[in-house]
GROMACS .gro file of N, CA and C in nm:
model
  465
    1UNK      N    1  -3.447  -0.233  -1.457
    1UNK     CA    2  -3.482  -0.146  -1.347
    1UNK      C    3  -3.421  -0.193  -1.217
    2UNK      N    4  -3.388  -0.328  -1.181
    2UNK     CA    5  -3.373  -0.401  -1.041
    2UNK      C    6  -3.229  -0.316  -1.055
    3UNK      N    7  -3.123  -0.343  -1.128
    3UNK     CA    8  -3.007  -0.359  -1.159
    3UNK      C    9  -2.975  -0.172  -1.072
    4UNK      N   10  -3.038  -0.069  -1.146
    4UNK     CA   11  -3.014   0.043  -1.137
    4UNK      C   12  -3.063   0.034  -0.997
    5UNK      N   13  -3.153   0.022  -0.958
    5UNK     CA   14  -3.245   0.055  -0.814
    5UNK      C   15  -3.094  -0.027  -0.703
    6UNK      N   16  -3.039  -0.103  -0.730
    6UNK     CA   17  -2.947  -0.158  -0.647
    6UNK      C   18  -2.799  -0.107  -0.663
    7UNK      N   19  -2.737  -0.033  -0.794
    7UNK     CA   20  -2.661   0.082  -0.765
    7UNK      C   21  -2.653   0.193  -0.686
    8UNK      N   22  -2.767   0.221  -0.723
    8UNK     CA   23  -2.791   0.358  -0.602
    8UNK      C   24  -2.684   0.389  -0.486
    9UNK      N   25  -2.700   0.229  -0.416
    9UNK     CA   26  -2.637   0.306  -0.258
    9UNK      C   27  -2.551   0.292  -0.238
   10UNK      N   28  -2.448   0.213  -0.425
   10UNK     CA   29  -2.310   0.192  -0.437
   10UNK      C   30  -2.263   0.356  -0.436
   11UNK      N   31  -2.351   0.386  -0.596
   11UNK     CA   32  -2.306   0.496  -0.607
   11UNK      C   33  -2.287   0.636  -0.475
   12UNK      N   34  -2.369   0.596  -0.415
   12UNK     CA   35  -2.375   0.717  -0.284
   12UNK      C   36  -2.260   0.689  -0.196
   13UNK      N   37  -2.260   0.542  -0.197
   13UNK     CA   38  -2.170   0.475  -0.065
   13UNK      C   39  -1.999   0.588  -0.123
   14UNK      N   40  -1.990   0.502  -0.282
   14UNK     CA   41  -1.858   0.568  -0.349
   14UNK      C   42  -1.795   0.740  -0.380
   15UNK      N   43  -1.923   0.864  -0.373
   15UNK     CA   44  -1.925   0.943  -0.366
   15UNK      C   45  -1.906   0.994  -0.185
   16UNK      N   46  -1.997   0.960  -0.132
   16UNK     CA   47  -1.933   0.991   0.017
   16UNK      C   48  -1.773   1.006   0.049
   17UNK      N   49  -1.759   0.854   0.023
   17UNK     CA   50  -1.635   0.817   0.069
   17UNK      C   51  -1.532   0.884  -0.024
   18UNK      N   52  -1.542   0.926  -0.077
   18UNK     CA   53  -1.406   1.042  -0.201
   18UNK      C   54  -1.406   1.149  -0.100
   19UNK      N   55  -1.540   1.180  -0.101
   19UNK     CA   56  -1.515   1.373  -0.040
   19UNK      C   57  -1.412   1.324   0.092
   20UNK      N   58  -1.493   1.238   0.151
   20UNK     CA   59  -1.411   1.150   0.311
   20UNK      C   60  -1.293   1.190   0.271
   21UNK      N   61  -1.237   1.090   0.152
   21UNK     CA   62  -1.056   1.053   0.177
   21UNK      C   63  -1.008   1.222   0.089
   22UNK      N   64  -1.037   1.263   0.060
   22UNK     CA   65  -0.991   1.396  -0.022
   22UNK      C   66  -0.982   1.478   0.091
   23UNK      N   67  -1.102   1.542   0.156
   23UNK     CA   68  -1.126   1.616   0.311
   23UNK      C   69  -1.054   1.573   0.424
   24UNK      N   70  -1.022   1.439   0.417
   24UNK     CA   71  -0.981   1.402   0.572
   24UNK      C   72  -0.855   1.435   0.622
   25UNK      N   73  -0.759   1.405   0.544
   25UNK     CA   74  -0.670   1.431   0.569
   25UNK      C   75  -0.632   1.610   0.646
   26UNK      N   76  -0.713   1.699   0.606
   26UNK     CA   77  -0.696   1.825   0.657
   26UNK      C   78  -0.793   1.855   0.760
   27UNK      N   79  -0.873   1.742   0.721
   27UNK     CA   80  -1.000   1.746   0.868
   27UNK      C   81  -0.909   1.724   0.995
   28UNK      N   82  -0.805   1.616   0.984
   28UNK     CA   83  -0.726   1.548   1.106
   28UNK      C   84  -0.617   1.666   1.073
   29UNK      N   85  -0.574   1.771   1.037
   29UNK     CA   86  -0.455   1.785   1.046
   29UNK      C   87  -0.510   1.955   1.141
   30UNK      N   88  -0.599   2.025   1.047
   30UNK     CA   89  -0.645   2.150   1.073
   30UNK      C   90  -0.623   2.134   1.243
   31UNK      N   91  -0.720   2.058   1.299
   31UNK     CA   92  -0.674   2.115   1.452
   31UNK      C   93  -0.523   2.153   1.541
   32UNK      N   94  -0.442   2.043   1.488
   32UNK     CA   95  -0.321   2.084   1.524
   32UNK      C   96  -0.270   2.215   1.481
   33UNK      N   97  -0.292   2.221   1.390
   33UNK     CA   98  -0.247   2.351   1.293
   33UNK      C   99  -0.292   2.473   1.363
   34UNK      N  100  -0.432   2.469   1.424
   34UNK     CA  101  -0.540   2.598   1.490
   34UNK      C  102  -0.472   2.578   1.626
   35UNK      N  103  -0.481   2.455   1.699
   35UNK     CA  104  -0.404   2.505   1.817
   35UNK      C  105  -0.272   2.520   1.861
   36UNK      N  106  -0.189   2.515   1.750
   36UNK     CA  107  -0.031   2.582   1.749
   36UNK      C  108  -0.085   2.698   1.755
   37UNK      N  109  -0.164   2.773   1.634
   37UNK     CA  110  -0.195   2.908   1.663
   37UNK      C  111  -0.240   2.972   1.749
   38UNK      N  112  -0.366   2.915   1.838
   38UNK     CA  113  -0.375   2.982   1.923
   38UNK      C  114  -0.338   2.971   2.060
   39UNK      N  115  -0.258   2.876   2.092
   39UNK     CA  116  -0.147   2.839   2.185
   39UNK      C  117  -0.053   2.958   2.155
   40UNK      N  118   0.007   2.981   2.061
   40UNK     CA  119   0.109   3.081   1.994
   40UNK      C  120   0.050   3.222   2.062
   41UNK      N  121  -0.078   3.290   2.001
   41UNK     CA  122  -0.145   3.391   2.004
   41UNK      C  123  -0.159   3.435   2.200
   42UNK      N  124  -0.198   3.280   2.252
   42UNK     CA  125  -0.164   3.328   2.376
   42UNK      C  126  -0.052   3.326   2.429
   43UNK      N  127   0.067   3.256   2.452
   43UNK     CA  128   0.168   3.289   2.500
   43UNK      C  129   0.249   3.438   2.468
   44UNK      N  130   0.232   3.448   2.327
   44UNK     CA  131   0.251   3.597   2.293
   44UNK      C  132   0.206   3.691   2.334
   45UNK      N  133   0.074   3.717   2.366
   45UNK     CA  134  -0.002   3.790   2.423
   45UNK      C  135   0.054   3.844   2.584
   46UNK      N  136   0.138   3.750   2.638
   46UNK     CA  137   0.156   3.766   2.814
   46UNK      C  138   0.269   3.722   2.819
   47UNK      N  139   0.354   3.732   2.950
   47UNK     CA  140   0.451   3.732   3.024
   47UNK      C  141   0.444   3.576   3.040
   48UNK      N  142   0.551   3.476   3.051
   48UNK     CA  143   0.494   3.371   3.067
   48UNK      C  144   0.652   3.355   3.132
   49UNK      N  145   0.690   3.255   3.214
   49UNK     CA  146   0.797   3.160   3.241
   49UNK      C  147   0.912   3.169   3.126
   50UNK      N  148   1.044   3.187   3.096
   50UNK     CA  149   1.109   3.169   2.973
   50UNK      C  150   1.088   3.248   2.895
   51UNK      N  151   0.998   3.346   2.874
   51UNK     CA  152   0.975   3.390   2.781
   51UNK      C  153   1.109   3.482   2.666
   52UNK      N  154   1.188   3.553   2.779
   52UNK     CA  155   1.304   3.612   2.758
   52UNK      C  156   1.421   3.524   2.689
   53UNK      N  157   1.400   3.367   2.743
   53UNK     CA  158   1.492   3.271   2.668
   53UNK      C  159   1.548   3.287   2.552
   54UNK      N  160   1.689   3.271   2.514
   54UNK     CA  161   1.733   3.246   2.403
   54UNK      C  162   1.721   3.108   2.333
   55UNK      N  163   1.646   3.127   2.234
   55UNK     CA  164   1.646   2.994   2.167
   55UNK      C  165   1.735   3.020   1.965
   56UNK      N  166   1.747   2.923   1.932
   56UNK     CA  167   1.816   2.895   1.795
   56UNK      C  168   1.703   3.002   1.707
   57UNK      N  169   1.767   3.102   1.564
   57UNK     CA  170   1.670   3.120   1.510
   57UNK      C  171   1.659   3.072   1.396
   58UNK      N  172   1.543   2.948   1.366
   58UNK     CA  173   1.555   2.912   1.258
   58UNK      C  174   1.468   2.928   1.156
   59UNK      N  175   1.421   3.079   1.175
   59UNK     CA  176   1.343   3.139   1.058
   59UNK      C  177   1.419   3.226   0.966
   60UNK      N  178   1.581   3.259   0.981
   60UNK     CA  179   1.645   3.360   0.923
   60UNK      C  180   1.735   3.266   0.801
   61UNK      N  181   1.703   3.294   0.694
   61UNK     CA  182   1.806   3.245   0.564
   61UNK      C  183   1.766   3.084   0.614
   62UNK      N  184   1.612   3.028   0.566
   62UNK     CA  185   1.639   2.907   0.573
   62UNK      C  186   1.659   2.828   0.396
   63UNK      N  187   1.676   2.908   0.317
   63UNK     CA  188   1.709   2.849   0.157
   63UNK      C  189   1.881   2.850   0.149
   64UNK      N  190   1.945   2.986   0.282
   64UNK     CA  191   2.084   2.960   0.270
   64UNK      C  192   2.106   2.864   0.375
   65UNK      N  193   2.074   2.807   0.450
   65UNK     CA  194   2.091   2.699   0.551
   65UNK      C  195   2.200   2.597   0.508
   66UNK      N  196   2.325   2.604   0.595
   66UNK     CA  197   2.411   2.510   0.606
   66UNK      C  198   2.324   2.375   0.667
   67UNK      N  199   2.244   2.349   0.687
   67UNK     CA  200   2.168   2.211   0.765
   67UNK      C  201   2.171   2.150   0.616
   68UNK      N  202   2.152   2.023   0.647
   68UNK     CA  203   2.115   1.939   0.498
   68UNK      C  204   1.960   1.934   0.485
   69UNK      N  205   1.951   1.953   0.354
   69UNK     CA  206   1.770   1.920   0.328
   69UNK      C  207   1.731   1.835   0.419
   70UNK      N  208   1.607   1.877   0.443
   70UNK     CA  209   1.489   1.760   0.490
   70UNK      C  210   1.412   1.725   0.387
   71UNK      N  211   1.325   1.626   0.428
   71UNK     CA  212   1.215   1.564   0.315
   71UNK      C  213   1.132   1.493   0.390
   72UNK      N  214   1.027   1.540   0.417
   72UNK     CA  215   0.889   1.468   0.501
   72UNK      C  216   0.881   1.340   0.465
   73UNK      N  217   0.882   1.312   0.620
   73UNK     CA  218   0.803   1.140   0.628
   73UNK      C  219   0.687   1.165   0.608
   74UNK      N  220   0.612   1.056   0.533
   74UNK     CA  221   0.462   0.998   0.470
   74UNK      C  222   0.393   1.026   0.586
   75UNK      N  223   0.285   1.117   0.618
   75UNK     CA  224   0.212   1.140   0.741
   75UNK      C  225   0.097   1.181   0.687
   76UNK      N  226   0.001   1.178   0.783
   76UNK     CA  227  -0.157   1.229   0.773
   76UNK      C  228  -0.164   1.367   0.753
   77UNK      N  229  -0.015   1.415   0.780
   77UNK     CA  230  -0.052   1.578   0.770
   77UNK      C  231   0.045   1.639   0.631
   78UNK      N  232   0.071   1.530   0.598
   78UNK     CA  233   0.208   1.560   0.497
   78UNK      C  234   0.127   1.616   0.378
   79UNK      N  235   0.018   1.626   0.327
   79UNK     CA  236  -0.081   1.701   0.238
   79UNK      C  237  -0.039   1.883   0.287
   80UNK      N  238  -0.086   1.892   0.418
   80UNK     CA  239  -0.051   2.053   0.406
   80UNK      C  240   0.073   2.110   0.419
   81UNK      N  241   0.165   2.004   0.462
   81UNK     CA  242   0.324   2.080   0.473
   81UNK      C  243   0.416   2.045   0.378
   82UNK      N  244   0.339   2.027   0.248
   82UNK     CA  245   0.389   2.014   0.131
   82UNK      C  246   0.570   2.080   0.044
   83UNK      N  247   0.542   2.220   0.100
   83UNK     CA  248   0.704   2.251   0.063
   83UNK      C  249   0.818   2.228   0.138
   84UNK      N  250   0.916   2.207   0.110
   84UNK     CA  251   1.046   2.119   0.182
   84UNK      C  252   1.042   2.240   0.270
   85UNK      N  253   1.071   2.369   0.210
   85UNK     CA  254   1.108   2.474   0.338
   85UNK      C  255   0.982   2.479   0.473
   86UNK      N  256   0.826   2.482   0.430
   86UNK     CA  257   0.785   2.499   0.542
   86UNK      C  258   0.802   2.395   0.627
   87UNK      N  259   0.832   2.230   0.565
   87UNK     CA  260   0.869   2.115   0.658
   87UNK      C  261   0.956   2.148   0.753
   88UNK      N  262   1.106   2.185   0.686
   88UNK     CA  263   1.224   2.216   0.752
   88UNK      C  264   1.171   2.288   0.851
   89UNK      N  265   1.112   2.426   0.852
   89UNK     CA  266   1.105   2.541   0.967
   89UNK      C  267   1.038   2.402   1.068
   90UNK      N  268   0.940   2.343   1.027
   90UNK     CA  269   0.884   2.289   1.145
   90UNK      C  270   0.929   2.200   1.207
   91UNK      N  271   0.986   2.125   1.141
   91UNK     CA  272   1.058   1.997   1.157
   91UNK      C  273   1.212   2.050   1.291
   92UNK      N  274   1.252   2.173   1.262
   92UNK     CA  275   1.328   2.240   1.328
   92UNK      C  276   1.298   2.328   1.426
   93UNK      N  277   1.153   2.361   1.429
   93UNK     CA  278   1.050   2.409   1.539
   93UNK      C  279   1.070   2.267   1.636
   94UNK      N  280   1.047   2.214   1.634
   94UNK     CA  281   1.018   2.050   1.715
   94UNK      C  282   1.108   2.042   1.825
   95UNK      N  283   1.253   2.072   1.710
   95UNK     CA  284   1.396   2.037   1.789
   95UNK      C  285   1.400   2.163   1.896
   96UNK      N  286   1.361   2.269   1.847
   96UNK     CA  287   1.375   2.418   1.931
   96UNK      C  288   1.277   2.418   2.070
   97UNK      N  289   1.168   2.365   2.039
   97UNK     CA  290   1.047   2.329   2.132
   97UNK      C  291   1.092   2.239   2.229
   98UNK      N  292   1.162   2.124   2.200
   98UNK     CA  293   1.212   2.043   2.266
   98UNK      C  294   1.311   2.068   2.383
   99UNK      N  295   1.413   2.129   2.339
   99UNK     CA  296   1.509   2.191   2.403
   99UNK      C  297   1.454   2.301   2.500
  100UNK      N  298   1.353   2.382   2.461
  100UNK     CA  299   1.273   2.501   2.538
  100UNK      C  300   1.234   2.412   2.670
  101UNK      N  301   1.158   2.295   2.619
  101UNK     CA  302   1.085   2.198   2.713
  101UNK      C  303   1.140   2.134   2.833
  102UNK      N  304   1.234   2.101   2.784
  102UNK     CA  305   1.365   2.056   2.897
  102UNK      C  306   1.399   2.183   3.007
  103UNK      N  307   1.453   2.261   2.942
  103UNK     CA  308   1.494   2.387   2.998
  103UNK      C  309   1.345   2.431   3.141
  104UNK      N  310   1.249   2.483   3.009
  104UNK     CA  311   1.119   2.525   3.063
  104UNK      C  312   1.000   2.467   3.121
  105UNK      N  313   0.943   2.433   3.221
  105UNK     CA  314   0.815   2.376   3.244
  105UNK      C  315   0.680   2.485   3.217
  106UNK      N  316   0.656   2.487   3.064
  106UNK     CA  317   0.530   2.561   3.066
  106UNK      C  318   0.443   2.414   2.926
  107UNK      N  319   0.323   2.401   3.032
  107UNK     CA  320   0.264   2.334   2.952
  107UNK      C  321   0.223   2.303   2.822
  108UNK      N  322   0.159   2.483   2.792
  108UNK     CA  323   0.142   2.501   2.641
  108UNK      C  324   0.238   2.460   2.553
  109UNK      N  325   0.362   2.496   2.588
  109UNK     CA  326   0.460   2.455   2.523
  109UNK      C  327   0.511   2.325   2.471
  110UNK      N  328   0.523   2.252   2.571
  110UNK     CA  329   0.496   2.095   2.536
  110UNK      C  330   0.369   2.078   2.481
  111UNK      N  331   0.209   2.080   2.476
  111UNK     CA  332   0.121   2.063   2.370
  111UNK      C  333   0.162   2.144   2.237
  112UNK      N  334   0.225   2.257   2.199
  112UNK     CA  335   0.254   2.287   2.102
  112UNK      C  336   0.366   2.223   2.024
  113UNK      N  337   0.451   2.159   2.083
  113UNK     CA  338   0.537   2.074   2.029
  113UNK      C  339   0.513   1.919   1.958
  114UNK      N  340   0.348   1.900   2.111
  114UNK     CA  341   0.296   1.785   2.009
  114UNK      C  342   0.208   1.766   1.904
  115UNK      N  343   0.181   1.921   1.843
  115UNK     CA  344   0.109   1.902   1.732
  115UNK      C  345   0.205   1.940   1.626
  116UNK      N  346   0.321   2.009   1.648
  116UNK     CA  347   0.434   2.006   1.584
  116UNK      C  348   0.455   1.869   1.529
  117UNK      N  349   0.485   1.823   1.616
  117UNK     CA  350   0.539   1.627   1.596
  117UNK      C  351   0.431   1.588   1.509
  118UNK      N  352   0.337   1.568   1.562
  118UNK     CA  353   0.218   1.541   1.448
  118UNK      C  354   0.224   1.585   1.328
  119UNK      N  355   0.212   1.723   1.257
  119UNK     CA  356   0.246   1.794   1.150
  119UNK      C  357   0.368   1.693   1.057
  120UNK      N  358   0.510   1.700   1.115
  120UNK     CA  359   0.593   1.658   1.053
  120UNK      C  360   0.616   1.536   1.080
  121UNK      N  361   0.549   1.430   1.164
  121UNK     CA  362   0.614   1.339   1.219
  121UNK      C  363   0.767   1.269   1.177
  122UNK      N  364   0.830   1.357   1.267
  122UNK     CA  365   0.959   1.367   1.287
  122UNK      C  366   1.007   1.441   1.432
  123UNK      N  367   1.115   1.382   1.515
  123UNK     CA  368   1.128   1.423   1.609
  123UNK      C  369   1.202   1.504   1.606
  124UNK      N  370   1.376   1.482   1.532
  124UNK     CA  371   1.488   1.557   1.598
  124UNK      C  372   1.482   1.650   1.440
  125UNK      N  373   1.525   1.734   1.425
  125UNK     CA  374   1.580   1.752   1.263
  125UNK      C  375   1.734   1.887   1.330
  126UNK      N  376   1.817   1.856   1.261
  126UNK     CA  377   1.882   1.968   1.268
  126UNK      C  378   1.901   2.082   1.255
  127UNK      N  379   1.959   2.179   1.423
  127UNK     CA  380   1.921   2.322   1.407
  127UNK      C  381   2.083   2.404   1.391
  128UNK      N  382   2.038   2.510   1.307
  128UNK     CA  383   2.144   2.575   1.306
  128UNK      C  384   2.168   2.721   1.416
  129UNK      N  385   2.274   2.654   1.491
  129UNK     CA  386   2.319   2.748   1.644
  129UNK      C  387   2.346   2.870   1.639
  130UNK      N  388   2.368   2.937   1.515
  130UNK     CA  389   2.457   3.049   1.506
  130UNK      C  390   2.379   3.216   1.527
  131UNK      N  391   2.238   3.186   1.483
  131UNK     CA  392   2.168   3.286   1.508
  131UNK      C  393   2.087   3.250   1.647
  132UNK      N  394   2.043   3.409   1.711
  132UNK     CA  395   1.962   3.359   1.830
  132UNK      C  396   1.866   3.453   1.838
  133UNK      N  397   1.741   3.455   1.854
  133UNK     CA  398   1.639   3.505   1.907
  133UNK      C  399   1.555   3.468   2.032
  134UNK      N  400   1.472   3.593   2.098
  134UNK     CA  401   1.404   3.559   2.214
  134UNK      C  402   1.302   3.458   2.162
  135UNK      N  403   1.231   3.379   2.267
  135UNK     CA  404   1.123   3.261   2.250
  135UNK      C  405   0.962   3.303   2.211
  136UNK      N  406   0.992   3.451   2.301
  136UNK     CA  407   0.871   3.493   2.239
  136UNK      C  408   0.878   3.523   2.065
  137UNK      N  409   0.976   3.588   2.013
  137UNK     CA  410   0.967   3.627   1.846
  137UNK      C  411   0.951   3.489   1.776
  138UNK      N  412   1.036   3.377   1.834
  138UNK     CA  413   1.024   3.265   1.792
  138UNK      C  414   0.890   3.254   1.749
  139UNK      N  415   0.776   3.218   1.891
  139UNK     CA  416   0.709   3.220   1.905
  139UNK      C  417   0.554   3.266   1.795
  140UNK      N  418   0.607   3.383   1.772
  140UNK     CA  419   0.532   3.489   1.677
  140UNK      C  420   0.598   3.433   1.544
  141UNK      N  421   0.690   3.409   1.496
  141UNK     CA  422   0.701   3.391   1.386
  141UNK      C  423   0.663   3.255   1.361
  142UNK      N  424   0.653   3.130   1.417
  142UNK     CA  425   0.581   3.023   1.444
  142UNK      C  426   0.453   3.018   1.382
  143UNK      N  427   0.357   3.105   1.502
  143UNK     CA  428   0.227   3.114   1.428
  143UNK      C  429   0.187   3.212   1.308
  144UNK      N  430   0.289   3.251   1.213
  144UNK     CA  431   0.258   3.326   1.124
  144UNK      C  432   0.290   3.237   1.018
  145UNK      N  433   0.382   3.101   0.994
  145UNK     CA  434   0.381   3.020   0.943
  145UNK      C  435   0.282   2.929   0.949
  146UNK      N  436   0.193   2.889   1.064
  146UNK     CA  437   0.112   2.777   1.101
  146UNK      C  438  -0.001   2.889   1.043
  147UNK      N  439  -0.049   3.008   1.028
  147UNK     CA  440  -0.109   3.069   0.949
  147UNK      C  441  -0.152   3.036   0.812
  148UNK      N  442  -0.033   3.029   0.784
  148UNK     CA  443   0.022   3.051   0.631
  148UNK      C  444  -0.085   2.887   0.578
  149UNK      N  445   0.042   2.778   0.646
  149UNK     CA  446  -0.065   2.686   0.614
  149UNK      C  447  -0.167   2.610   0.656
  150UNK      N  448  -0.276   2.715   0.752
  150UNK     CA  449  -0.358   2.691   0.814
  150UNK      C  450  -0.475   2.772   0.650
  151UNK      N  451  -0.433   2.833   0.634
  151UNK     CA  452  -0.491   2.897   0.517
  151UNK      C  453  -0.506   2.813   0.372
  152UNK      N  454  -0.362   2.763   0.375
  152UNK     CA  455  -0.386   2.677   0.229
  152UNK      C  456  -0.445   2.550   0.292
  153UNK      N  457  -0.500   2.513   0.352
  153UNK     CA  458  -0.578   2.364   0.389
  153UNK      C  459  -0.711   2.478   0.361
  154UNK      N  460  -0.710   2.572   0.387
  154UNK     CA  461  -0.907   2.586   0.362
  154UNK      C  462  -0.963   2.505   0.220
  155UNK      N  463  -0.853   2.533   0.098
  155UNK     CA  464  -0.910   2.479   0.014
  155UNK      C  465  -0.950   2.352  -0.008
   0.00000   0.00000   0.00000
């Protein structure tokens, strides 16, 4: 009886801590993920500084992409950005954000870049110049990806 009565609060201690390390990782990642989106949702929504900007578009033919593969660095968030392509878009969001940032002084923008960075932790990745879209479509197509896997972390 002693033996069992003193498992107990192993067993609880060891069950806690699973759901912990299984959950956590999307516990720490989900917020970045929600406020790209709704950082996104508002700048889209309004007229902002830059908005008209031409930036790189690197949501068009990214499986035909002359860039060389990427492959995620080991990160806390590397659980939800699991496929090479949604890495790439983001990983290449970063570089696009970056360049916007320099150019542009709008705040959101730089916080959206740093949960970008977070996501992929990776700074530069290579963009391909040849297509161009405004910052706002950018923008919108951004958070329809951060959607995408803002959705597959629910599970």
């Amino acid at each position: 009886m002693g033996l069992t009565f003193q498992l107990i609060p192993a067993l609880f201690y060891l069950l806690t801590c699973t759901g912990d390390v299984v959950q956590g990782q999307r516990r720490i990642c989900q917020p970045c993920v929600r406020e790209i989106i709704h950082t996104a949702n508002l700048l889209i929504g309004k007229k902002f500084p830059c908005c008209e900007m031409e930036v790189p578009d690197i949501f068009e033919d990214t499986e035909n992409s002359s860039t060389p593969q990427l492959l995620p660095k080991e990160s806390s968030c590397s659980q939800l950005v699991m496929t090479t392509n949604d890495f790439e878009t983001l990983c290449r969001a970063v570089t696009v954000l970056q360049q916007v940032s320099n150019s542009c002084s709008v705040p959101k923008i730089n916080n959206m870049n740093r949960n970008l960075m977070h996501l992929v932790n990776q700074t530069t990745c290579p963009v391909n110049q040849t297509k161009i879209t405004k910052l706002q479509d950018f923008l919108s197509k951004l958070k329809d990806i951060n959607l995408k896997i803002f959705q597959k972390a629910q599970f």
